[in-house]
Amino acid sequence: MAELLVIAGQRAGELHPASLEAIAAARSVKLAGDTLAVALIAADPQALVGALSVEGVDEVIAIKASDDFQPDLTEAVILALAEARKPALIATAHGVDAWSFAPAAAVKLGCGLATDVQALRLEDGALVATRAGYAEKVLVDLDFPGKETVLLTIRTNVFEPAAGSGSPKVTEMAAPAADIATTHEGWKPPADAGGIDIPGSEFILSIGRGVGDESNVEQFLELAGGMGATLGCSRPIADNGWLPKARQVGQSGQLAASCKLYIAMGVSGSVQHQWGMKHVETIVAVNTDPEASIFSIARYGIVGDMFEIAEELQNHF
Amino acid sequence: MKILVAVKQAAFLDDEFEMRADGRDVDADFFEKDLNEFDHFSVEEAMLIKEAAGDAAEVVIAIVGDEDADDALRTALAKGADRGIRVWDDALAEADGVAVARVLARLVEREQPDMVFTGAQSADFGSAVTGMALAGLLGWPHAAVVCNLDYTPGAKTATLRRELEGGLEEIMTIRCPAVLSIQLGINQPRYASLRGIKQAKQKPVDELSLDDLGLSAADIAPVARVRKMYAPERGKAELITGSAAEQAARLAEIIKELRGM
């Protein structure tokens, strides 16, 4: 008869799609007799109740406050709900907002905590969460002995978003008092993508640190063009300003959502980069370092010099 | 005026590695350790603020780690930070982000900084816990994944941008003192000069134990227990061998086949 709680999120009144993935994660450990409640803070939470009324959700807790993300308020809501309901599990998407509030809420609550969780299960009644470690080279199974409540942030793009229809009851909750230390001042939209469409591309050629210098970038733009691929890159290339941010694949950039063939040249394969492309069916890694972690997720590997390979490849297109 | 920057020595694995006998971690022989990549940016941000204020701010680097971690601490000091604090106790061997945050909270009480930075996450485990857990313990204002910062030492507020998903950024003001976790790309981290590296060896480093901070082993109990650690099951990449011309020819074949060309 456990209570499961999901903290959903919104940005400017639009539901974070990953909230439905967090619901799916919580639902995966929901037993008969358990209840699953989803809490949402928004200026007009009622407007999002429909989107959260998916199969398995028994209750939507609507908290009317500003649409602005305020970690102090989210933490106060989690504390108030945890005290009143003693949930066994609090789940939320491992998005940038959760990075701000989840660890702070967990220490205030003294609960169990694991972030970036990619699988969870019950084993003899105990919650076991799996996350990666050492730059994705290992997996770790965690449990939480002696913790009445466990807070988990759920890696995005792992759980299939919860769907199906439900008819949860809707509970209105007054925003708890919170000492709010942040003020939303505005947005800085991403620079104009200039027609670059990483999420829509089926074929991406991506370059990383191995490219070495800005003057080397042009030949890969040409190669990608010749092959009919979109040129992508890892974070350092965009941070250096060698390619626009719209080409950056990874957690803080773009998700290669439609990609079927991904060629990574001189990309070591950080966790952040893998987030954006790990799911692609055929990954080819070209790297001089045979120990680069990109090889562990690639289908084909070429240990070699990206410039030589690129030059030879050009002859075939 | 003082900025405390908490850094970590991140561990990376050799391609071939073995688990420890208890199956709960990798055998330490297979670690390669280095200052966490994100911390190059948090240290740089503190240095930029210090320099813009005409040196009117002290930059203190804190690290929780054994003697090995001294390298990472000196790497940060070599960039121009004023002094370091290293906390260690064998009881910290299995410390997680929250445990480290509990240690740092005591350091903050001791040092009374005007601002605390951490990296947005560590490059090895990527938990993104320590900084914001620290803020929760202190009851301080906090923001994670800060990609732009406008702050003058001692100011009552700072203006920052948080890097959100898909390249969107949020502009916010925050009350200070605060704990901010710093994202890659917020600045261009400097390389330490030879002089800096030399000086770093002479810079004062306080070495403290849990006892010195009034903490017991029970205070730093982990928030999760590692049941087991294991290598995920996954196919190794099929290696395409031969000369560059042969490798490229095979790659071209794969591309043409998959793209129906």
Coordinates of C-alpha atoms in Angstrom, one line a residue:
Chain A
M1 CA 0.0 0.0 0.0
A2 CA 2.8 2.3 -0.9
E3 CA 2.4 5.8 -2.1
L4 CA 4.4 6.8 -5.2
L5 CA 4.9 10.5 -6.1
V6 CA 6.1 12.0 -9.3
I7 CA 7.1 15.6 -9.6
A8 CA 6.2 16.7 -13.1
G9 CA 7.6 19.9 -14.6
Q10 CA 6.6 22.6 -17.0
R11 CA 8.4 25.4 -18.9
A12 CA 6.3 28.5 -19.6
G13 CA 3.2 26.4 -19.1
E14 CA 4.2 23.6 -21.4
L15 CA 4.5 20.2 -19.8
H16 CA 8.1 18.7 -19.8
P17 CA 7.6 15.7 -22.0
A18 CA 10.1 13.8 -19.8
S19 CA 7.5 14.1 -16.9
L20 CA 5.7 11.2 -18.7
E21 CA 8.8 9.2 -18.7
A22 CA 9.2 9.7 -14.9
I23 CA 5.6 8.6 -14.5
A24 CA 6.4 5.4 -16.6
A25 CA 9.3 4.7 -14.3
A26 CA 7.3 5.0 -11.1
R27 CA 4.5 3.0 -12.7
S28 CA 7.0 0.2 -13.4
V29 CA 7.3 -0.5 -9.6
K30 CA 3.7 0.2 -8.8
L31 CA 2.0 -2.8 -7.1
A32 CA -1.7 -3.6 -6.7
G33 CA -3.0 -1.3 -3.9
D34 CA -0.2 1.3 -4.4
T35 CA -1.3 4.8 -5.4
L36 CA 0.5 7.0 -7.8
A37 CA 0.2 10.8 -7.5
V38 CA 1.7 13.4 -9.8
A39 CA 2.4 16.9 -8.5
L40 CA 2.7 19.9 -10.8
I41 CA 3.4 23.5 -10.0
A42 CA 2.1 25.9 -12.7
A43 CA 0.3 29.2 -13.1
D44 CA -2.6 27.2 -14.5
P45 CA -2.0 23.6 -13.4
Q46 CA -5.6 22.6 -14.4
A47 CA -4.7 23.2 -18.0
L48 CA -2.1 20.4 -17.8
V49 CA -4.2 17.9 -15.8
G50 CA -5.4 16.3 -19.1
A51 CA -1.8 15.6 -20.3
L52 CA -1.0 14.0 -16.9
S53 CA -4.1 11.8 -16.8
V54 CA -2.4 8.8 -18.2
E55 CA -2.9 5.2 -17.3
G56 CA -1.8 4.3 -13.7
V57 CA -2.0 7.9 -12.4
D58 CA -4.5 7.9 -9.5
E59 CA -4.2 11.6 -8.5
V60 CA -2.9 14.8 -9.9
I61 CA -1.9 17.4 -7.3
A62 CA -2.3 20.8 -8.8
I63 CA -0.3 23.6 -7.1
K64 CA -1.1 27.0 -8.4
A65 CA 2.0 29.3 -8.4
S66 CA 4.2 31.1 -11.0
D67 CA 5.2 29.2 -14.1
D68 CA 8.8 30.3 -13.3
F69 CA 11.0 27.6 -12.0
Q70 CA 11.9 28.3 -8.4
P71 CA 13.9 25.5 -6.8
D72 CA 13.1 26.8 -3.4
L73 CA 9.4 26.4 -4.1
T74 CA 9.7 23.0 -5.6
E75 CA 11.7 21.8 -2.6
A76 CA 9.1 23.2 -0.2
V77 CA 6.4 21.3 -2.2
I78 CA 8.3 18.1 -2.0
L79 CA 8.9 18.5 1.7
A80 CA 5.3 19.2 2.4
L81 CA 4.0 16.3 0.3
A82 CA 6.7 13.9 1.8
E83 CA 5.7 14.8 5.3
A84 CA 2.0 14.5 4.7
R85 CA 2.1 11.3 2.6
K86 CA 5.3 9.5 3.4
P87 CA 5.8 8.3 -0.2
A88 CA 8.0 5.3 -0.7
L89 CA 9.2 6.8 -4.0
I90 CA 9.5 10.3 -5.4
A91 CA 10.5 10.3 -9.0
T92 CA 11.2 13.2 -11.4
A93 CA 12.9 13.6 -14.7
H94 CA 16.7 14.0 -14.7
G95 CA 16.3 17.4 -16.4
V96 CA 18.2 20.6 -15.7
D97 CA 15.5 21.8 -13.2
A98 CA 15.8 18.6 -11.2
W99 CA 19.6 19.1 -11.0
S100 CA 18.7 22.2 -9.0
F101 CA 16.1 20.9 -6.7
A102 CA 16.4 17.1 -6.3
P103 CA 19.7 17.0 -4.2
A104 CA 18.6 19.9 -2.1
A105 CA 15.2 18.4 -1.4
A106 CA 16.8 15.0 -0.6
V107 CA 19.1 16.3 2.0
K108 CA 16.3 18.4 3.6
L109 CA 14.2 15.3 3.7
G110 CA 17.0 12.9 4.7
C111 CA 15.8 10.4 2.2
G112 CA 17.5 8.0 -0.1
L113 CA 18.8 9.5 -3.4
A114 CA 20.0 8.4 -6.8
T115 CA 20.2 10.5 -9.9
D116 CA 20.2 9.7 -13.6
V117 CA 18.6 6.4 -12.9
Q118 CA 18.1 4.3 -16.0
A119 CA 16.3 1.2 -14.6
L120 CA 14.5 0.4 -11.4
R121 CA 12.9 -2.7 -9.9
L122 CA 11.6 -4.2 -6.7
E123 CA 13.7 -7.1 -5.3
D124 CA 12.1 -8.8 -2.3
G125 CA 10.2 -5.6 -1.6
A126 CA 13.3 -3.4 -1.8
L127 CA 13.7 -0.7 -4.4
V128 CA 16.8 -1.2 -6.6
A129 CA 17.9 1.5 -8.9
T130 CA 20.5 1.2 -11.7
R131 CA 22.7 4.0 -12.9
A132 CA 25.9 4.2 -14.8
G133 CA 29.4 5.0 -13.5
Y134 CA 32.9 5.7 -14.7
A135 CA 31.8 7.5 -17.9
E136 CA 29.2 4.8 -18.7
K137 CA 31.7 2.0 -18.5
V138 CA 30.0 0.3 -15.6
L139 CA 26.5 0.0 -14.2
V140 CA 25.7 0.2 -10.5
D141 CA 22.8 -1.3 -8.7
L142 CA 21.9 0.8 -5.7
D143 CA 19.5 0.1 -2.8
F144 CA 18.4 2.3 0.1
P145 CA 18.4 0.4 3.4
G146 CA 16.6 2.1 6.2
K147 CA 15.2 4.9 4.0
E148 CA 11.4 5.4 4.2
T149 CA 11.5 7.5 1.1
V150 CA 13.7 7.4 -1.9
L151 CA 14.1 10.2 -4.4
L152 CA 15.1 9.2 -7.9
T153 CA 15.8 11.4 -11.0
I154 CA 15.1 9.4 -14.1
R155 CA 17.3 9.5 -17.1
T156 CA 15.5 10.8 -20.1
N157 CA 15.0 8.8 -23.3
V158 CA 15.0 5.5 -21.5
F159 CA 11.5 4.9 -20.4
E160 CA 8.7 4.9 -22.9
P161 CA 6.5 7.9 -22.0
A162 CA 3.4 6.9 -20.0
A163 CA 0.4 6.8 -22.2
G164 CA -3.1 5.3 -22.1
S165 CA -5.9 7.2 -20.4
G166 CA -6.6 7.4 -16.7
S167 CA -9.1 9.3 -14.6
P168 CA -7.2 10.6 -11.7
K169 CA -8.8 12.6 -9.0
V170 CA -7.5 16.2 -8.9
T171 CA -6.4 17.7 -5.6
E172 CA -5.7 21.4 -5.3
M173 CA -2.8 22.2 -3.0
A174 CA -1.9 25.7 -1.8
A175 CA 1.7 26.6 -2.6
P176 CA 3.6 26.2 0.7
A177 CA 5.5 29.1 2.1
A178 CA 9.0 29.2 0.7
D179 CA 11.9 31.6 1.0
I180 CA 12.4 32.2 -2.7
A181 CA 15.9 33.4 -3.6
T182 CA 15.7 33.4 -7.4
T183 CA 13.8 35.6 -9.8
H184 CA 13.2 34.7 -13.4
E185 CA 14.3 37.6 -15.7
G186 CA 13.8 36.2 -19.1
W187 CA 14.9 33.7 -21.7
K188 CA 17.8 33.5 -24.1
P189 CA 16.6 31.4 -27.0
P190 CA 19.1 29.2 -28.8
A191 CA 20.8 30.9 -31.7
D192 CA 18.9 30.6 -35.0
A193 CA 19.6 27.1 -36.3
G194 CA 20.0 28.4 -39.8
G195 CA 18.2 25.3 -41.3
I196 CA 20.4 22.8 -39.4
D197 CA 18.2 20.0 -38.2
I198 CA 20.0 17.5 -36.1
P199 CA 16.8 16.0 -34.6
G200 CA 15.3 15.4 -38.0
S201 CA 18.4 14.0 -39.7
E202 CA 18.6 10.3 -40.5
F203 CA 22.3 10.4 -41.3
I204 CA 24.8 12.3 -39.2
L205 CA 28.6 12.7 -39.4
S206 CA 29.8 14.1 -36.2
I207 CA 33.2 15.5 -35.3
G208 CA 34.8 15.9 -31.8
R209 CA 37.9 17.2 -30.2
G210 CA 40.0 15.1 -32.6
V211 CA 39.4 17.7 -35.3
G212 CA 42.1 19.7 -33.4
D213 CA 41.7 23.1 -35.0
E214 CA 39.0 25.4 -36.4
S215 CA 40.7 25.3 -39.9
N216 CA 40.1 21.6 -40.1
V217 CA 36.4 21.8 -39.7
E218 CA 35.6 22.9 -43.3
Q219 CA 36.6 19.6 -44.9
F220 CA 34.2 17.7 -42.7
L221 CA 31.4 20.0 -43.7
E222 CA 32.2 19.2 -47.3
L223 CA 32.4 15.5 -46.7
A224 CA 29.1 15.5 -44.9
G225 CA 27.5 17.4 -47.8
G226 CA 29.0 15.0 -50.3
M227 CA 27.6 12.0 -48.4
G228 CA 24.2 13.5 -47.8
A229 CA 24.8 13.6 -44.1
T230 CA 24.2 16.4 -41.6
L231 CA 27.4 17.5 -39.8
G232 CA 27.1 17.3 -36.0
C233 CA 29.7 17.9 -33.3
S234 CA 30.5 17.3 -29.7
R235 CA 30.3 20.0 -27.1
P236 CA 33.9 21.3 -27.2
I237 CA 33.6 22.1 -30.9
A238 CA 30.5 24.3 -30.2
D239 CA 32.0 25.8 -27.1
N240 CA 35.0 26.9 -29.1
G241 CA 32.7 28.5 -31.6
W242 CA 34.0 26.3 -34.5
L243 CA 30.5 25.2 -35.3
P244 CA 27.1 26.6 -34.3
K245 CA 25.4 25.2 -31.2
A246 CA 22.6 23.9 -33.5
R247 CA 25.1 21.2 -34.6
Q248 CA 25.9 20.0 -31.1
V249 CA 24.7 16.5 -30.3
G250 CA 24.2 15.7 -26.6
Q251 CA 22.5 16.6 -23.4
S252 CA 22.9 20.3 -23.7
G253 CA 22.5 20.3 -27.4
Q254 CA 20.4 18.3 -29.7
L255 CA 19.0 14.8 -29.6
A256 CA 19.7 12.8 -32.8
A257 CA 16.1 11.7 -32.6
S258 CA 15.6 10.4 -36.2
C259 CA 19.1 9.2 -36.8
K260 CA 19.7 5.7 -38.2
L261 CA 23.4 6.1 -39.1
Y262 CA 25.8 8.0 -37.0
I263 CA 29.5 8.3 -37.8
A264 CA 31.5 9.8 -35.0
M265 CA 35.0 11.0 -35.9
G266 CA 37.4 12.0 -33.2
V267 CA 34.6 11.9 -30.6
S268 CA 35.6 10.3 -27.4
G269 CA 32.0 9.6 -26.3
S270 CA 31.4 11.5 -23.1
V271 CA 28.2 10.7 -21.2
Q272 CA 26.7 14.0 -22.4
H273 CA 27.4 13.2 -26.0
Q274 CA 26.1 9.6 -25.7
W275 CA 22.9 11.0 -24.3
G276 CA 22.1 12.4 -27.7
M277 CA 23.1 9.5 -29.9
K278 CA 23.5 6.3 -28.0
H279 CA 20.2 5.0 -29.2
V280 CA 21.1 5.2 -32.9
E281 CA 20.9 1.8 -34.5
T282 CA 24.2 1.9 -36.5
I283 CA 27.0 3.9 -34.9
V284 CA 30.5 3.9 -36.5
A285 CA 33.3 5.2 -34.4
V286 CA 36.6 6.5 -35.9
N287 CA 39.1 7.3 -33.3
T288 CA 42.9 7.1 -32.9
D289 CA 42.4 6.0 -29.3
P290 CA 41.3 2.4 -29.1
E291 CA 40.2 3.0 -25.5
A292 CA 37.8 5.8 -26.4
S293 CA 34.4 5.0 -24.8
I294 CA 32.7 5.7 -28.1
F295 CA 33.8 2.2 -29.2
S296 CA 31.8 0.5 -26.4
I297 CA 28.5 1.8 -28.0
A298 CA 29.5 1.6 -31.6
R299 CA 28.5 -1.2 -34.0
Y300 CA 31.6 -0.7 -36.2
G301 CA 34.9 0.7 -35.1
I302 CA 37.9 2.1 -37.0
V303 CA 41.0 2.7 -35.0
G304 CA 42.7 5.3 -37.1
D305 CA 43.2 8.9 -38.1
M306 CA 40.0 10.8 -38.8
F307 CA 41.7 12.9 -41.4
E308 CA 43.0 10.0 -43.4
I309 CA 39.7 8.2 -43.3
A310 CA 37.8 11.3 -44.2
E311 CA 40.1 12.0 -47.2
E312 CA 39.8 8.4 -48.5
L313 CA 36.0 8.4 -47.8
Q314 CA 35.6 11.5 -50.0
N315 CA 36.7 9.5 -53.0
H316 CA 33.7 7.2 -52.7
F317 CA 31.0 10.0 -52.9
Chain B
M1 CA 35.6 38.6 0.0
K2 CA 36.0 35.0 -0.6
I3 CA 34.9 32.4 -3.2
L4 CA 35.1 28.7 -2.3
V5 CA 35.4 26.3 -5.2
A6 CA 34.8 22.7 -4.4
V7 CA 36.6 20.4 -6.8
K8 CA 36.8 16.6 -7.3
Q9 CA 39.4 14.3 -8.6
A10 CA 37.6 12.2 -11.1
A11 CA 38.5 8.6 -11.9
F12 CA 38.7 7.1 -15.3
L13 CA 39.0 3.4 -16.2
D14 CA 41.5 1.7 -18.5
D15 CA 39.8 -0.1 -21.3
E16 CA 40.4 -3.4 -19.6
F17 CA 39.5 -3.4 -15.9
E18 CA 38.6 -5.8 -13.1
M19 CA 36.2 -5.5 -10.3
R20 CA 37.2 -5.4 -6.7
A21 CA 36.8 -8.7 -4.8
D22 CA 33.6 -7.6 -3.2
G23 CA 32.1 -6.7 -6.6
R24 CA 31.0 -3.2 -5.4
D25 CA 33.6 -1.1 -7.2
V26 CA 36.4 -1.3 -9.7
D27 CA 39.8 -2.4 -8.5
A28 CA 41.7 0.8 -7.8
D29 CA 44.6 -0.4 -9.8
F30 CA 42.6 0.4 -13.0
F31 CA 41.9 4.0 -12.2
E32 CA 43.5 7.0 -13.8
K33 CA 42.7 10.2 -11.9
D34 CA 42.5 13.8 -12.9
L35 CA 40.9 17.0 -11.9
N36 CA 37.2 16.8 -13.0
E37 CA 36.8 18.5 -16.4
F38 CA 33.9 20.7 -15.1
D39 CA 36.1 22.0 -12.3
H40 CA 38.4 23.7 -14.7
F41 CA 35.5 25.9 -15.6
S42 CA 34.4 26.6 -12.0
V43 CA 38.0 27.5 -10.9
E44 CA 38.4 29.7 -14.0
E45 CA 35.1 31.5 -13.2
A46 CA 36.3 32.2 -9.7
M47 CA 39.6 33.5 -11.1
L48 CA 37.9 35.8 -13.6
I49 CA 35.8 37.3 -10.8
K50 CA 38.9 37.7 -8.6
E51 CA 40.8 39.4 -11.4
A52 CA 38.0 41.7 -12.4
A53 CA 37.8 42.8 -8.8
G54 CA 41.5 43.7 -8.8
D55 CA 42.3 40.7 -6.7
A56 CA 39.9 41.8 -4.0
A57 CA 38.7 38.3 -3.5
E58 CA 40.4 35.2 -2.1
V59 CA 39.8 32.0 -4.1
V60 CA 39.9 28.9 -1.9
I61 CA 39.9 25.4 -3.4
A62 CA 38.4 22.6 -1.4
I63 CA 38.7 18.9 -2.1
V64 CA 37.6 15.8 -0.3
G65 CA 40.0 13.0 -1.1
D66 CA 43.1 11.1 0.0
E67 CA 46.7 12.0 -0.8
D68 CA 46.1 11.1 -4.4
A69 CA 43.7 14.0 -4.6
D70 CA 46.5 16.4 -3.9
D71 CA 47.4 16.4 -7.6
A72 CA 43.9 17.7 -8.6
L73 CA 44.1 20.3 -5.8
R74 CA 47.5 21.5 -7.0
T75 CA 46.2 21.6 -10.6
A76 CA 43.5 24.0 -9.4
L77 CA 45.9 26.1 -7.3
A78 CA 48.3 26.3 -10.3
K79 CA 45.7 28.4 -12.1
G80 CA 46.1 31.1 -9.5
A81 CA 43.9 30.2 -6.5
D82 CA 45.1 31.4 -3.2
R83 CA 45.0 28.3 -1.0
G84 CA 43.6 24.9 -0.6
I85 CA 41.8 22.7 1.9
R86 CA 41.9 18.9 1.7
V87 CA 39.7 16.8 3.9
W88 CA 40.2 13.1 4.3
D89 CA 39.4 10.3 6.6
D90 CA 39.3 6.6 5.8
A91 CA 35.6 6.7 6.7
L92 CA 35.2 8.8 3.5
A93 CA 36.3 6.0 1.2
E94 CA 32.7 5.3 0.2
A95 CA 31.5 8.8 0.4
D96 CA 28.8 9.8 -2.1
G97 CA 27.8 13.3 -3.2
V98 CA 25.7 13.9 -0.2
A99 CA 28.4 12.8 2.2
V100 CA 30.9 15.1 0.5
A101 CA 28.3 17.9 0.7
R102 CA 28.1 17.3 4.5
V103 CA 31.8 17.8 4.7
L104 CA 31.7 20.9 2.5
A105 CA 28.9 22.4 4.6
R106 CA 31.2 22.3 7.6
L107 CA 34.0 24.0 5.5
V108 CA 31.6 26.7 4.5
E109 CA 30.6 27.4 8.1
R110 CA 34.3 27.6 8.9
E111 CA 35.4 29.7 5.9
Q112 CA 32.3 31.9 5.5
P113 CA 32.7 32.5 1.8
D114 CA 30.6 34.9 -0.2
M115 CA 30.0 32.5 -3.0
V116 CA 30.5 28.7 -3.6
F117 CA 31.1 27.1 -6.9
T118 CA 31.1 23.4 -7.9
G119 CA 31.3 21.8 -11.3
A120 CA 27.8 21.0 -12.7
Q121 CA 28.7 17.3 -12.4
S122 CA 31.6 15.0 -12.3
A123 CA 32.9 13.5 -15.5
D124 CA 33.1 10.0 -13.9
F125 CA 29.7 9.4 -12.2
G126 CA 27.8 12.5 -13.4
S127 CA 25.6 12.5 -10.3
A128 CA 25.2 16.3 -10.2
V129 CA 24.5 16.0 -6.5
T130 CA 27.3 17.6 -4.4
G131 CA 26.7 21.3 -5.1
M132 CA 23.0 21.4 -4.8
A133 CA 23.0 19.0 -1.8
L134 CA 25.4 21.5 -0.1
A135 CA 23.0 24.3 -0.8
G136 CA 20.2 22.3 0.7
L137 CA 22.2 21.6 3.9
L138 CA 23.2 25.3 4.2
G139 CA 19.8 26.6 3.3
W140 CA 21.5 28.8 0.7
P141 CA 20.2 30.1 -2.6
H142 CA 21.3 27.8 -5.5
A143 CA 21.2 27.3 -9.2
A144 CA 22.5 24.4 -11.2
V145 CA 24.1 24.3 -14.7
V146 CA 25.1 28.0 -14.8
C147 CA 26.5 28.9 -18.2
N148 CA 26.9 32.7 -17.7
L149 CA 27.5 34.7 -14.5
D150 CA 27.6 38.4 -13.7
Y151 CA 28.8 38.7 -10.1
T152 CA 30.9 41.2 -8.2
P153 CA 32.5 39.8 -5.0
G154 CA 30.4 40.8 -2.0
A155 CA 27.3 41.8 -4.0
K156 CA 23.9 40.9 -2.6
T157 CA 22.7 39.5 -5.9
A158 CA 24.1 37.9 -9.0
T159 CA 22.6 37.6 -12.5
L160 CA 23.1 34.2 -14.2
R161 CA 21.9 32.1 -17.0
R162 CA 21.0 28.4 -16.6
E163 CA 21.6 26.2 -19.6
L164 CA 18.4 24.3 -20.2
E165 CA 17.6 21.5 -22.6
G166 CA 18.0 22.1 -26.4
G167 CA 20.2 25.2 -26.1
L168 CA 17.6 27.4 -24.4
E169 CA 18.9 29.5 -21.5
E170 CA 17.1 31.1 -18.6
I171 CA 18.2 34.4 -17.2
M172 CA 17.7 34.7 -13.5
T173 CA 18.8 36.8 -10.5
I174 CA 19.8 35.1 -7.4
R175 CA 20.4 36.2 -3.8
C176 CA 23.9 35.8 -2.5
P177 CA 25.7 34.1 -0.9
A178 CA 24.7 31.2 -3.2
V179 CA 25.9 27.8 -4.3
L180 CA 26.2 27.7 -8.1
S181 CA 27.1 24.6 -10.2
I182 CA 29.1 25.7 -13.2
Q183 CA 28.6 24.3 -16.7
L184 CA 31.2 23.6 -19.4
G185 CA 31.7 26.4 -21.8
I186 CA 31.0 29.3 -19.4
N187 CA 34.5 30.5 -20.0
Q188 CA 37.8 29.4 -21.6
P189 CA 39.8 27.8 -18.8
R190 CA 43.4 28.9 -18.7
Y191 CA 46.3 26.5 -18.7
A192 CA 48.5 26.8 -15.6
S193 CA 51.8 28.6 -16.4
L194 CA 55.1 26.9 -15.4
R195 CA 55.4 29.6 -12.8
G196 CA 51.8 28.8 -11.5
I197 CA 52.7 25.1 -11.3
K198 CA 55.8 25.9 -9.3
Q199 CA 54.0 28.3 -7.0
A200 CA 51.1 25.8 -6.5
K201 CA 53.5 23.5 -4.7
Q202 CA 54.2 26.2 -2.1
K203 CA 50.7 27.4 -1.6
P204 CA 49.2 26.7 1.8
V205 CA 46.9 23.6 2.0
D206 CA 45.0 22.9 5.2
E207 CA 44.7 19.1 5.7
L208 CA 41.6 18.4 7.9
S209 CA 40.1 15.2 9.2
L210 CA 36.4 14.6 9.9
D211 CA 37.2 15.1 13.6
D212 CA 38.6 18.5 12.9
L213 CA 35.2 19.4 11.4
G214 CA 33.2 17.9 14.2
L215 CA 31.8 15.1 12.0
S216 CA 31.6 11.4 12.8
A217 CA 31.4 8.5 10.4
A218 CA 27.7 8.3 11.1
D219 CA 27.2 11.9 9.8
I220 CA 28.5 10.9 6.4
A221 CA 26.5 7.7 5.8
P222 CA 25.7 7.3 2.1
V223 CA 22.2 8.0 0.8
A224 CA 22.3 4.9 -1.3
R225 CA 24.2 1.6 -1.0
V226 CA 26.1 0.0 -3.8
R227 CA 24.8 -3.5 -4.1
K228 CA 27.0 -4.3 -7.0
M229 CA 28.9 -2.8 -9.9
Y230 CA 29.3 -4.6 -13.2
A231 CA 30.2 -4.1 -16.8
P232 CA 27.1 -3.7 -18.9
E233 CA 26.4 -6.4 -21.5
R234 CA 27.0 -4.9 -24.8
G235 CA 28.5 -6.0 -28.1
K236 CA 32.0 -4.7 -28.8
A237 CA 32.3 -2.7 -31.9
E238 CA 33.2 -4.8 -35.0
L239 CA 36.6 -3.5 -35.9
I240 CA 37.2 -2.5 -39.5
T241 CA 40.9 -3.2 -40.1
G242 CA 43.3 -2.6 -43.0
S243 CA 44.9 0.4 -44.5
A244 CA 43.1 3.8 -44.3
A245 CA 42.0 3.3 -47.9
E246 CA 40.6 -0.2 -47.1
Q247 CA 38.9 1.0 -44.0
A248 CA 37.3 3.9 -45.8
A249 CA 36.2 1.7 -48.6
R250 CA 34.4 -0.6 -46.2
L251 CA 32.8 2.4 -44.4
A252 CA 31.6 3.7 -47.8
E253 CA 30.0 0.3 -48.4
I254 CA 28.2 0.4 -45.1
I255 CA 27.0 3.9 -45.7
K256 CA 25.7 3.1 -49.2
E257 CA 24.0 0.0 -48.1
L258 CA 22.3 1.6 -45.1
R259 CA 21.4 4.7 -47.1
G260 CA 20.2 2.8 -50.2
M261 CA 22.6 4.6 -52.4

